[in-house]
Amino acid sequence: DLFSLDVSLIVTASEDMTAKVWDAKTGACKQILRRPGSTPLCAVFSPDGESVLTGLSNGYVCAWSVDFGICNQVFRGHSLGVLSAVYSREGSLMLSAADDCTARIWISRTGTCTMTLEHQ
């Protein structure tokens, strides 16, 4: 979701090579999420609102701490840009879909890819 669980924050991804977490009431930027050399193509909050996933142009997905603005985990497996990344409702799984015509299911806690779906 683009809104945090309590709807107090919003996350966006931009071609300026950043994702940003915004205060939904004031519009103030609370965090800038930047991974050098890659542009975020999508960004979403985790179900608990404590982290943000960004799908990156280099084929990676990053899980960021909302409070500290640091990338806690990198999911590697796609060969082209990640256009979509979402958590399952309870947050234990993550799904990413990329320009390489694949979607991958990951275990959020470990970063292990459990399945790859290939479009023909």
N, CA, C and O atoms as CSV, one atom per row, in Angstrom:
chain,resi,resn,atom,element,x,y,z
A,1,ASP,N,N,0.839,-1.175,0.000
A,1,ASP,CA,C,0.000,0.000,0.000
A,1,ASP,C,C,0.887,1.242,0.000
A,1,ASP,O,O,1.992,1.218,0.542
A,2,LEU,N,N,0.421,2.290,-0.586
A,2,LEU,CA,C,1.173,3.538,-0.600
A,2,LEU,C,C,1.008,4.331,0.697
A,2,LEU,O,O,1.757,5.273,0.955
A,3,PHE,N,N,0.026,3.945,1.509
A,3,PHE,CA,C,-0.178,4.548,2.821
A,3,PHE,C,C,0.311,3.592,3.899
A,3,PHE,O,O,0.206,2.373,3.757
A,4,SER,N,N,0.847,4.156,4.978
A,4,SER,CA,C,1.195,3.336,6.142
A,4,SER,C,C,-0.082,2.815,6.796
A,4,SER,O,O,-1.180,3.285,6.495
A,5,LEU,N,N,0.070,1.855,7.678
A,5,LEU,CA,C,-1.071,1.220,8.334
A,5,LEU,C,C,-1.989,2.239,9.003
A,5,LEU,O,O,-3.211,2.131,8.909
A,6,ASP,N,N,-1.405,3.223,9.674
A,6,ASP,CA,C,-2.213,4.232,10.369
A,6,ASP,C,C,-2.545,5.438,9.483
A,6,ASP,O,O,-3.109,6.421,9.964
A,7,VAL,N,N,-2.202,5.368,8.211
A,7,VAL,CA,C,-2.476,6.389,7.199
A,7,VAL,C,C,-1.770,7.716,7.490
A,7,VAL,O,O,-2.156,8.751,6.946
A,8,SER,N,N,-0.756,7.696,8.330
A,8,SER,CA,C,-0.037,8.926,8.664
A,8,SER,C,C,1.105,9.204,7.694
A,8,SER,O,O,1.603,10.329,7.638
A,9,LEU,N,N,1.532,8.189,6.924
A,9,LEU,CA,C,2.655,8.342,6.007
A,9,LEU,C,C,2.271,7.861,4.610
A,9,LEU,O,O,1.398,7.008,4.443
A,10,ILE,N,N,2.942,8.427,3.617
A,10,ILE,CA,C,2.783,8.052,2.216
A,10,ILE,C,C,4.166,7.768,1.668
A,10,ILE,O,O,5.130,8.424,2.062
A,11,VAL,N,N,4.285,6.797,0.759
A,11,VAL,CA,C,5.564,6.521,0.113
A,11,VAL,C,C,5.416,6.718,-1.401
A,11,VAL,O,O,4.400,6.352,-1.993
A,12,THR,N,N,6.450,7.303,-2.011
A,12,THR,CA,C,6.476,7.506,-3.459
A,12,THR,C,C,7.829,7.077,-4.010
A,12,THR,O,O,8.830,7.059,-3.294
A,13,ALA,N,N,7.840,6.734,-5.289
A,13,ALA,CA,C,9.082,6.425,-6.013
A,13,ALA,C,C,9.190,7.410,-7.160
A,13,ALA,O,O,8.181,7.794,-7.751
A,14,SER,N,N,10.426,7.828,-7.482
A,14,SER,CA,C,10.596,8.875,-8.476
A,14,SER,C,C,11.812,8.639,-9.359
A,14,SER,O,O,12.750,7.940,-8.975
A,15,GLU,N,N,11.782,9.229,-10.543
A,15,GLU,CA,C,12.916,9.156,-11.455
A,15,GLU,C,C,14.105,9.984,-10.972
A,15,GLU,O,O,15.151,9.984,-11.622
A,16,ASP,N,N,13.970,10.685,-9.854
A,16,ASP,CA,C,15.119,11.404,-9.294
A,16,ASP,C,C,16.040,10.459,-8.511
A,16,ASP,O,O,16.932,10.900,-7.787
A,17,MET,N,N,15.801,9.135,-8.676
A,17,MET,CA,C,16.598,8.068,-8.058
A,17,MET,C,C,16.359,7.929,-6.562
A,17,MET,O,O,17.215,7.420,-5.839
A,18,THR,N,N,15.186,8.382,-6.091
A,18,THR,CA,C,14.845,8.245,-4.678
A,18,THR,C,C,13.417,7.732,-4.512
A,18,THR,O,O,12.568,7.894,-5.389
A,19,ALA,N,N,13.187,7.121,-3.384
A,19,ALA,CA,C,11.831,6.917,-2.871
A,19,ALA,C,C,11.760,7.820,-1.647
A,19,ALA,O,O,12.757,8.021,-0.954
A,20,LYS,N,N,10.581,8.358,-1.388
A,20,LYS,CA,C,10.441,9.254,-0.248
A,20,LYS,C,C,9.237,8.852,0.586
A,20,LYS,O,O,8.210,8.411,0.072
A,21,VAL,N,N,9.402,9.020,1.900
A,21,VAL,CA,C,8.319,8.810,2.853
A,21,VAL,C,C,7.876,10.192,3.304
A,21,VAL,O,O,8.678,11.007,3.759
A,22,TRP,N,N,6.579,10.434,3.165
A,22,TRP,CA,C,6.005,11.750,3.418
A,22,TRP,C,C,5.018,11.700,4.572
A,22,TRP,O,O,4.359,10.683,4.792
A,23,ASP,N,N,4.919,12.801,5.309
A,23,ASP,CA,C,3.876,12.968,6.310
A,23,ASP,C,C,2.576,13.263,5.558
A,23,ASP,O,O,2.505,14.233,4.803
A,24,ALA,N,N,1.554,12.436,5.758
A,24,ALA,CA,C,0.302,12.572,5.015
A,24,ALA,C,C,-0.494,13.823,5.396
A,24,ALA,O,O,-1.334,14.279,4.619
A,25,LYS,N,N,-0.242,14.374,6.567
A,25,LYS,CA,C,-0.982,15.573,6.988
A,25,LYS,C,C,-0.295,16.865,6.566
A,25,LYS,O,O,-0.947,17.810,6.121
A,26,THR,N,N,1.035,16.898,6.712
A,26,THR,CA,C,1.751,18.150,6.461
A,26,THR,C,C,2.431,18.191,5.097
A,26,THR,O,O,2.750,19.271,4.598
A,27,GLY,N,N,2.656,17.036,4.493
A,27,GLY,CA,C,3.387,16.990,3.231
A,27,GLY,C,C,4.895,17.064,3.395
A,27,GLY,O,O,5.625,17.147,2.408
A,28,ALA,N,N,5.366,17.034,4.636
A,28,ALA,CA,C,6.806,17.106,4.890
A,28,ALA,C,C,7.467,15.767,4.549
A,28,ALA,O,O,6.908,14.705,4.823
A,29,CYS,N,N,8.645,15.827,3.956
A,29,CYS,CA,C,9.410,14.618,3.659
A,29,CYS,C,C,10.050,14.120,4.949
A,29,CYS,O,O,10.784,14.855,5.609
A,30,LYS,N,N,9.764,12.854,5.309
A,30,LYS,CA,C,10.278,12.275,6.555
A,30,LYS,C,C,11.549,11.447,6.337
A,30,LYS,O,O,12.422,11.407,7.203
A,31,GLN,N,N,11.650,10.781,5.169
A,31,GLN,CA,C,12.817,9.949,4.852
A,31,GLN,C,C,13.058,9.987,3.351
A,31,GLN,O,O,12.120,10.050,2.556
A,32,ILE,N,N,14.323,9.948,2.982
A,32,ILE,CA,C,14.711,9.777,1.589
A,32,ILE,C,C,15.432,8.437,1.496
A,32,ILE,O,O,16.427,8.205,2.183
A,33,LEU,N,N,14.920,7.567,0.645
A,33,LEU,CA,C,15.472,6.220,0.474
A,33,LEU,C,C,16.202,6.184,-0.862
A,33,LEU,O,O,15.589,6.333,-1.919
A,34,ARG,N,N,17.508,5.987,-0.806
A,34,ARG,CA,C,18.323,6.060,-2.018
A,34,ARG,C,C,19.309,4.913,-2.058
A,34,ARG,O,O,20.044,4.680,-1.099
A,35,ARG,N,N,19.323,4.196,-3.169
A,35,ARG,CA,C,20.305,3.135,-3.415
A,35,ARG,C,C,21.135,3.587,-4.610
A,35,ARG,O,O,20.627,3.600,-5.731
A,36,PRO,N,N,22.403,3.959,-4.402
A,36,PRO,CA,C,23.231,4.517,-5.476
A,36,PRO,C,C,23.250,3.636,-6.727
A,36,PRO,O,O,23.385,2.414,-6.650
A,37,GLY,N,N,23.110,4.292,-7.877
A,37,GLY,CA,C,23.194,3.600,-9.152
A,37,GLY,C,C,21.910,2.944,-9.610
A,37,GLY,O,O,21.910,2.232,-10.614
A,38,SER,N,N,20.813,3.167,-8.897
A,38,SER,CA,C,19.564,2.535,-9.284
A,38,SER,C,C,18.388,3.458,-8.982
A,38,SER,O,O,18.408,4.217,-8.013
A,39,THR,N,N,17.368,3.379,-9.826
A,39,THR,CA,C,16.166,4.182,-9.666
A,39,THR,C,C,15.025,3.312,-9.137
A,39,THR,O,O,14.790,2.228,-9.671
A,40,PRO,N,N,14.313,3.759,-8.103
A,40,PRO,CA,C,13.147,3.000,-7.651
A,40,PRO,C,C,12.005,3.136,-8.656
A,40,PRO,O,O,11.643,4.242,-9.058
A,41,LEU,N,N,11.449,2.001,-9.051
A,41,LEU,CA,C,10.336,1.987,-10.001
A,41,LEU,C,C,8.994,1.828,-9.299
A,41,LEU,O,O,7.949,2.124,-9.877
A,42,CYS,N,N,9.020,1.364,-8.059
A,42,CYS,CA,C,7.804,1.226,-7.262
A,42,CYS,C,C,8.194,1.244,-5.790
A,42,CYS,O,O,9.345,0.992,-5.434
A,43,ALA,N,N,7.220,1.545,-4.946
A,43,ALA,CA,C,7.457,1.562,-3.497
A,43,ALA,C,C,6.137,1.284,-2.783
A,43,ALA,O,O,5.092,1.811,-3.165
A,44,VAL,N,N,6.194,0.448,-1.739
A,44,VAL,CA,C,5.006,0.119,-0.940
A,44,VAL,C,C,5.399,-0.093,0.516
A,44,VAL,O,O,6.532,-0.467,0.820
A,45,PHE,N,N,4.446,0.151,1.408
A,45,PHE,CA,C,4.641,-0.121,2.827
A,45,PHE,C,C,4.387,-1.596,3.131
A,45,PHE,O,O,3.620,-2.266,2.439
A,46,SER,N,N,5.043,-2.083,4.173
A,46,SER,CA,C,4.737,-3.402,4.722
A,46,SER,C,C,3.405,-3.312,5.454
A,46,SER,O,O,2.964,-2.213,5.789
A,47,PRO,N,N,2.755,-4.450,5.710
A,47,PRO,CA,C,1.472,-4.413,6.431
A,47,PRO,C,C,1.551,-3.746,7.799
A,47,PRO,O,O,0.585,-3.113,8.227
A,48,ASP,N,N,2.686,-3.876,8.500
A,48,ASP,CA,C,2.809,-3.248,9.818
A,48,ASP,C,C,3.264,-1.792,9.744
A,48,ASP,O,O,3.317,-1.104,10.764
A,49,GLY,N,N,3.592,-1.321,8.537
A,49,GLY,CA,C,4.000,0.059,8.351
A,49,GLY,C,C,5.413,0.370,8.783
A,49,GLY,O,O,5.823,1.531,8.745
A,50,GLU,N,N,6.178,-0.639,9.197
A,50,GLU,CA,C,7.525,-0.404,9.704
A,50,GLU,C,C,8.599,-0.437,8.618
A,50,GLU,O,O,9.719,0.023,8.839
A,51,SER,N,N,8.263,-0.976,7.451
A,51,SER,CA,C,9.253,-1.005,6.379
A,51,SER,C,C,8.599,-0.660,5.048
A,51,SER,O,O,7.377,-0.670,4.902
A,52,VAL,N,N,9.462,-0.354,4.085
A,52,VAL,CA,C,9.045,-0.022,2.722
A,52,VAL,C,C,9.820,-0.932,1.783
A,52,VAL,O,O,11.019,-1.144,1.963
A,53,LEU,N,N,9.141,-1.462,0.790
A,53,LEU,CA,C,9.803,-2.185,-0.302
A,53,LEU,C,C,9.951,-1.244,-1.476
A,53,LEU,O,O,9.026,-0.503,-1.810
A,54,THR,N,N,11.121,-1.273,-2.103
A,54,THR,CA,C,11.280,-0.577,-3.373
A,54,THR,C,C,11.745,-1.574,-4.419
A,54,THR,O,O,12.650,-2.373,-4.176
A,55,GLY,N,N,11.119,-1.519,-5.580
A,55,GLY,CA,C,11.569,-2.280,-6.733
A,55,GLY,C,C,12.487,-1.373,-7.537
A,55,GLY,O,O,12.120,-0.240,-7.852
A,56,LEU,N,N,13.664,-1.855,-7.869
A,56,LEU,CA,C,14.698,-1.000,-8.458
A,56,LEU,C,C,14.973,-1.325,-9.924
A,56,LEU,O,O,14.717,-2.435,-10.390
A,57,SER,N,N,15.491,-0.346,-10.628
A,57,SER,CA,C,15.788,-0.488,-12.053
A,57,SER,C,C,16.898,-1.498,-12.324
A,57,SER,O,O,17.024,-1.980,-13.449
A,58,ASN,N,N,17.703,-1.828,-11.320
A,58,ASN,CA,C,18.789,-2.800,-11.505
A,58,ASN,C,C,18.337,-4.244,-11.251
A,58,ASN,O,O,19.158,-5.160,-11.280
A,59,GLY,N,N,17.040,-4.451,-11.004
A,59,GLY,CA,C,16.518,-5.794,-10.780
A,59,GLY,C,C,16.458,-6.221,-9.328
A,59,GLY,O,O,16.038,-7.340,-9.036
A,60,TYR,N,N,16.863,-5.363,-8.415
A,60,TYR,CA,C,16.830,-5.681,-6.990
A,60,TYR,C,C,15.551,-5.143,-6.356
A,60,TYR,O,O,14.898,-4.243,-6.884
A,61,VAL,N,N,15.218,-5.725,-5.206
A,61,VAL,CA,C,14.171,-5.188,-4.341
A,61,VAL,C,C,14.828,-4.919,-3.002
A,61,VAL,O,O,15.555,-5.768,-2.486
A,62,CYS,N,N,14.583,-3.754,-2.435
A,62,CYS,CA,C,15.144,-3.413,-1.121
A,62,CYS,C,C,14.017,-3.268,-0.107
A,62,CYS,O,O,12.960,-2.713,-0.406
A,63,ALA,N,N,14.262,-3.778,1.095
A,63,ALA,CA,C,13.364,-3.570,2.232
A,63,ALA,C,C,14.038,-2.541,3.139
A,63,ALA,O,O,15.142,-2.766,3.635
A,64,TRP,N,N,13.372,-1.429,3.348
A,64,TRP,CA,C,13.916,-0.282,4.082
A,64,TRP,C,C,13.242,-0.118,5.432
A,64,TRP,O,O,12.047,-0.378,5.571
A,65,SER,N,N,14.002,0.311,6.420
A,65,SER,CA,C,13.449,0.725,7.699
A,65,SER,C,C,12.846,2.117,7.527
A,65,SER,O,O,13.536,3.045,7.106
A,66,VAL,N,N,11.570,2.264,7.850
A,66,VAL,CA,C,10.930,3.574,7.757
A,66,VAL,C,C,11.542,4.533,8.775
A,66,VAL,O,O,11.764,5.703,8.463
A,67,ASP,N,N,11.815,4.054,9.983
A,67,ASP,CA,C,12.345,4.917,11.040
A,67,ASP,C,C,13.760,5.413,10.759
A,67,ASP,O,O,14.087,6.563,11.052
A,68,PHE,N,N,14.602,4.544,10.189
A,68,PHE,CA,C,16.015,4.883,10.033
A,68,PHE,C,C,16.438,5.166,8.596
A,68,PHE,O,O,17.536,5.674,8.369
A,69,GLY,N,N,15.586,4.846,7.622
A,69,GLY,CA,C,15.905,5.131,6.221
A,69,GLY,C,C,17.054,4.311,5.675
A,69,GLY,O,O,17.744,4.752,4.755
A,70,ILE,N,N,17.277,3.113,6.229
A,70,ILE,CA,C,18.363,2.262,5.743
A,70,ILE,C,C,17.779,0.999,5.112
A,70,ILE,O,O,16.724,0.511,5.520
A,71,CYS,N,N,18.486,0.486,4.115
A,71,CYS,CA,C,18.085,-0.751,3.464
A,71,CYS,C,C,18.543,-1.915,4.331
A,71,CYS,O,O,19.742,-2.153,4.480
A,72,ASN,N,N,17.585,-2.638,4.901
A,72,ASN,CA,C,17.889,-3.761,5.785
A,72,ASN,C,C,18.105,-5.069,5.036
A,72,ASN,O,O,18.767,-5.977,5.539
A,73,GLN,N,N,17.548,-5.161,3.843
A,73,GLN,CA,C,17.609,-6.414,3.109
A,73,GLN,C,C,17.489,-6.142,1.613
A,73,GLN,O,O,16.716,-5.286,1.184
A,74,VAL,N,N,18.265,-6.883,0.829
A,74,VAL,CA,C,18.216,-6.792,-0.624
A,74,VAL,C,C,17.818,-8.151,-1.175
A,74,VAL,O,O,18.430,-9.167,-0.847
A,75,PHE,N,N,16.800,-8.162,-2.008
A,75,PHE,CA,C,16.335,-9.373,-2.683
A,75,PHE,C,C,16.899,-9.350,-4.098
A,75,PHE,O,O,16.587,-8.447,-4.876
A,76,ARG,N,N,17.728,-10.337,-4.437
A,76,ARG,CA,C,18.368,-10.399,-5.747
A,76,ARG,C,C,17.853,-11.596,-6.529
A,76,ARG,O,O,17.703,-12.681,-5.968
A,77,GLY,N,N,17.584,-11.417,-7.805
A,77,GLY,CA,C,17.133,-12.533,-8.619
A,77,GLY,C,C,16.637,-12.111,-9.992
A,77,GLY,O,O,16.759,-12.864,-10.958
A,78,HIS,N,N,16.082,-10.919,-10.083
A,78,HIS,CA,C,15.611,-10.422,-11.379
A,78,HIS,C,C,16.786,-9.883,-12.188
A,78,HIS,O,O,17.760,-9.377,-11.630
A,79,SER,N,N,16.683,-9.999,-13.503
A,79,SER,CA,C,17.753,-9.497,-14.364
A,79,SER,C,C,17.442,-8.128,-14.957
A,79,SER,O,O,18.323,-7.491,-15.534
A,80,LEU,N,N,16.197,-7.669,-14.822
A,80,LEU,CA,C,15.802,-6.336,-15.301
A,80,LEU,C,C,14.981,-5.642,-14.218
A,80,LEU,O,O,14.704,-6.228,-13.172
A,81,GLY,N,N,14.597,-4.406,-14.468
A,81,GLY,CA,C,13.924,-3.582,-13.482
A,81,GLY,C,C,12.681,-4.200,-12.877
A,81,GLY,O,O,11.894,-4.847,-13.568
A,82,VAL,N,N,12.509,-3.993,-11.562
A,82,VAL,CA,C,11.358,-4.511,-10.819
A,82,VAL,C,C,10.253,-3.457,-10.854
A,82,VAL,O,O,10.391,-2.366,-10.300
A,83,LEU,N,N,9.152,-3.813,-11.520
A,83,LEU,CA,C,8.051,-2.880,-11.729
A,83,LEU,C,C,7.029,-2.893,-10.608
A,83,LEU,O,O,6.297,-1.922,-10.413
A,84,SER,N,N,6.980,-4.003,-9.865
A,84,SER,CA,C,5.999,-4.142,-8.799
A,84,SER,C,C,6.573,-5.011,-7.687
A,84,SER,O,O,7.224,-6.022,-7.948
A,85,ALA,N,N,6.327,-4.609,-6.454
A,85,ALA,CA,C,6.730,-5.396,-5.286
A,85,ALA,C,C,5.686,-5.169,-4.201
A,85,ALA,O,O,5.344,-4.029,-3.887
A,86,VAL,N,N,5.183,-6.255,-3.634
A,86,VAL,CA,C,4.149,-6.159,-2.601
A,86,VAL,C,C,4.370,-7.230,-1.543
A,86,VAL,O,O,4.930,-8.291,-1.818
A,87,TYR,N,N,3.920,-6.933,-0.331
A,87,TYR,CA,C,3.917,-7.912,0.754
A,87,TYR,C,C,2.593,-8.657,0.754
A,87,TYR,O,O,1.579,-8.127,0.301
A,88,SER,N,N,2.599,-9.892,1.265
A,88,SER,CA,C,1.356,-10.595,1.552
A,88,SER,C,C,0.672,-9.876,2.719
A,88,SER,O,O,1.297,-9.062,3.400
A,89,ARG,N,N,-0.586,-10.170,2.945
A,89,ARG,CA,C,-1.356,-9.462,3.989
A,89,ARG,C,C,-0.702,-9.505,5.362
A,89,ARG,O,O,-0.707,-8.508,6.084
A,90,GLU,N,N,-0.140,-10.651,5.724
A,90,GLU,CA,C,0.474,-10.777,7.054
A,90,GLU,C,C,1.957,-10.423,7.034
A,90,GLU,O,O,2.590,-10.360,8.088
A,91,GLY,N,N,2.522,-10.191,5.842
A,91,GLY,CA,C,3.905,-9.734,5.737
A,91,GLY,C,C,4.959,-10.818,5.656
A,91,GLY,O,O,6.144,-10.504,5.548
A,92,SER,N,N,4.573,-12.082,5.704
A,92,SER,CA,C,5.592,-13.141,5.710
A,92,SER,C,C,6.173,-13.419,4.325
A,92,SER,O,O,7.277,-13.950,4.205
A,93,LEU,N,N,5.435,-13.063,3.296
A,93,LEU,CA,C,5.904,-13.265,1.925
A,93,LEU,C,C,5.934,-11.944,1.182
A,93,LEU,O,O,5.266,-10.980,1.558
A,94,MET,N,N,6.725,-11.922,0.115
A,94,MET,CA,C,6.808,-10.764,-0.751
A,94,MET,C,C,6.764,-11.270,-2.188
A,94,MET,O,O,7.331,-12.318,-2.499
A,95,LEU,N,N,6.094,-10.531,-3.058
A,95,LEU,CA,C,6.020,-10.854,-4.471
A,95,LEU,C,C,6.613,-9.704,-5.261
A,95,LEU,O,O,6.287,-8.541,-5.022
A,96,SER,N,N,7.490,-10.035,-6.207
A,96,SER,CA,C,8.051,-9.007,-7.085
A,96,SER,C,C,7.833,-9.433,-8.529
A,96,SER,O,O,7.849,-10.623,-8.844
A,97,ALA,N,N,7.630,-8.456,-9.400
A,97,ALA,CA,C,7.454,-8.711,-10.834
A,97,ALA,C,C,8.335,-7.728,-11.595
A,97,ALA,O,O,8.418,-6.550,-11.250
A,98,ALA,N,N,8.994,-8.238,-12.642
A,98,ALA,CA,C,10.011,-7.416,-13.303
A,98,ALA,C,C,9.893,-7.463,-14.824
A,98,ALA,O,O,9.155,-8.266,-15.394
A,99,ASP,N,N,10.647,-6.575,-15.449
A,99,ASP,CA,C,10.733,-6.492,-16.908
A,99,ASP,C,C,11.377,-7.721,-17.537
A,99,ASP,O,O,11.351,-7.861,-18.760
A,100,ASP,N,N,11.948,-8.608,-16.744
A,100,ASP,CA,C,12.550,-9.831,-17.285
A,100,ASP,C,C,11.499,-10.924,-17.493
A,100,ASP,O,O,11.837,-12.086,-17.719
A,101,CYS,N,N,10.218,-10.536,-17.412
A,101,CYS,CA,C,9.074,-11.454,-17.615
A,101,CYS,C,C,8.977,-12.514,-16.530
A,101,CYS,O,O,8.467,-13.606,-16.779
A,102,THR,N,N,9.460,-12.207,-15.327
A,102,THR,CA,C,9.319,-13.127,-14.209
A,102,THR,C,C,8.660,-12.428,-13.027
A,102,THR,O,O,8.740,-11.211,-12.861
A,103,ALA,N,N,8.007,-13.248,-12.216
A,103,ALA,CA,C,7.521,-12.829,-10.903
A,103,ALA,C,C,8.154,-13.797,-9.916
A,103,ALA,O,O,8.286,-14.987,-10.201
A,104,ARG,N,N,8.541,-13.288,-8.764
A,104,ARG,CA,C,9.191,-14.130,-7.759
A,104,ARG,C,C,8.486,-13.981,-6.422
A,104,ARG,O,O,8.083,-12.887,-6.026
A,105,ILE,N,N,8.349,-15.117,-5.734
A,105,ILE,CA,C,7.802,-15.123,-4.382
A,105,ILE,C,C,8.972,-15.328,-3.425
A,105,ILE,O,O,9.786,-16.232,-3.612
A,106,TRP,N,N,9.050,-14.484,-2.402
A,106,TRP,CA,C,10.160,-14.475,-1.457
A,106,TRP,C,C,9.646,-14.659,-0.038
A,106,TRP,O,O,8.525,-14.259,0.275
A,107,ILE,N,N,10.451,-15.255,0.813
A,107,ILE,CA,C,10.193,-15.243,2.253
A,107,ILE,C,C,10.771,-13.925,2.777
A,107,ILE,O,O,11.974,-13.682,2.685
A,108,SER,N,N,9.914,-13.099,3.317
A,108,SER,CA,C,10.332,-11.744,3.722
A,108,SER,C,C,11.477,-11.742,4.718
A,108,SER,O,O,12.421,-10.964,4.582
A,109,ARG,N,N,11.399,-12.605,5.714
A,109,ARG,CA,C,12.385,-12.608,6.795
A,109,ARG,C,C,13.777,-13.029,6.328
A,109,ARG,O,O,14.780,-12.470,6.773
A,110,THR,N,N,13.839,-14.024,5.421
A,110,THR,CA,C,15.137,-14.584,5.026
A,110,THR,C,C,15.633,-14.093,3.674
A,110,THR,O,O,16.828,-14.166,3.390
A,111,GLY,N,N,14.720,-13.590,2.831
A,111,GLY,CA,C,15.110,-13.190,1.485
A,111,GLY,C,C,15.246,-14.347,0.520
A,111,GLY,O,O,15.786,-14.185,-0.575
A,112,THR,N,N,14.761,-15.518,0.915
A,112,THR,CA,C,14.832,-16.706,0.068
A,112,THR,C,C,13.721,-16.686,-0.976
A,112,THR,O,O,12.551,-16.497,-0.642
A,113,CYS,N,N,14.088,-16.881,-2.240
A,113,CYS,CA,C,13.112,-16.997,-3.306
A,113,CYS,C,C,12.558,-18.411,-3.291
A,113,CYS,O,O,13.315,-19.374,-3.418
A,114,THR,N,N,11.231,-18.549,-3.135
A,114,THR,CA,C,10.616,-19.872,-3.068
A,114,THR,C,C,9.998,-20.300,-4.391
A,114,THR,O,O,9.748,-21.486,-4.608
A,115,MET,N,N,9.752,-19.339,-5.277
A,115,MET,CA,C,9.152,-19.687,-6.561
A,115,MET,C,C,9.418,-18.589,-7.576
A,115,MET,O,O,9.417,-17.403,-7.246
A,116,THR,N,N,9.648,-19.006,-8.817
A,116,THR,CA,C,9.767,-18.080,-9.931
A,116,THR,C,C,8.714,-18.429,-10.964
A,116,THR,O,O,8.627,-19.572,-11.413
A,117,LEU,N,N,7.922,-17.451,-11.335
A,117,LEU,CA,C,6.885,-17.616,-12.359
A,117,LEU,C,C,7.388,-16.929,-13.624
A,117,LEU,O,O,7.771,-15.760,-13.585
A,118,GLU,N,N,7.389,-17.642,-14.735
A,118,GLU,CA,C,7.907,-17.092,-15.988
A,118,GLU,C,C,6.799,-16.929,-17.012
A,118,GLU,O,O,6.059,-17.869,-17.299
A,119,HIS,N,N,6.691,-15.721,-17.563
A,119,HIS,CA,C,5.768,-15.459,-18.656
A,119,HIS,C,C,6.471,-15.856,-19.942
A,119,HIS,O,O,7.670,-15.626,-20.103
A,120,GLN,N,N,5.731,-16.445,-20.843
A,120,GLN,CA,C,6.339,-16.884,-22.112
A,120,GLN,C,C,6.088,-15.862,-23.201
A,120,GLN,O,O,6.521,-16.052,-24.337
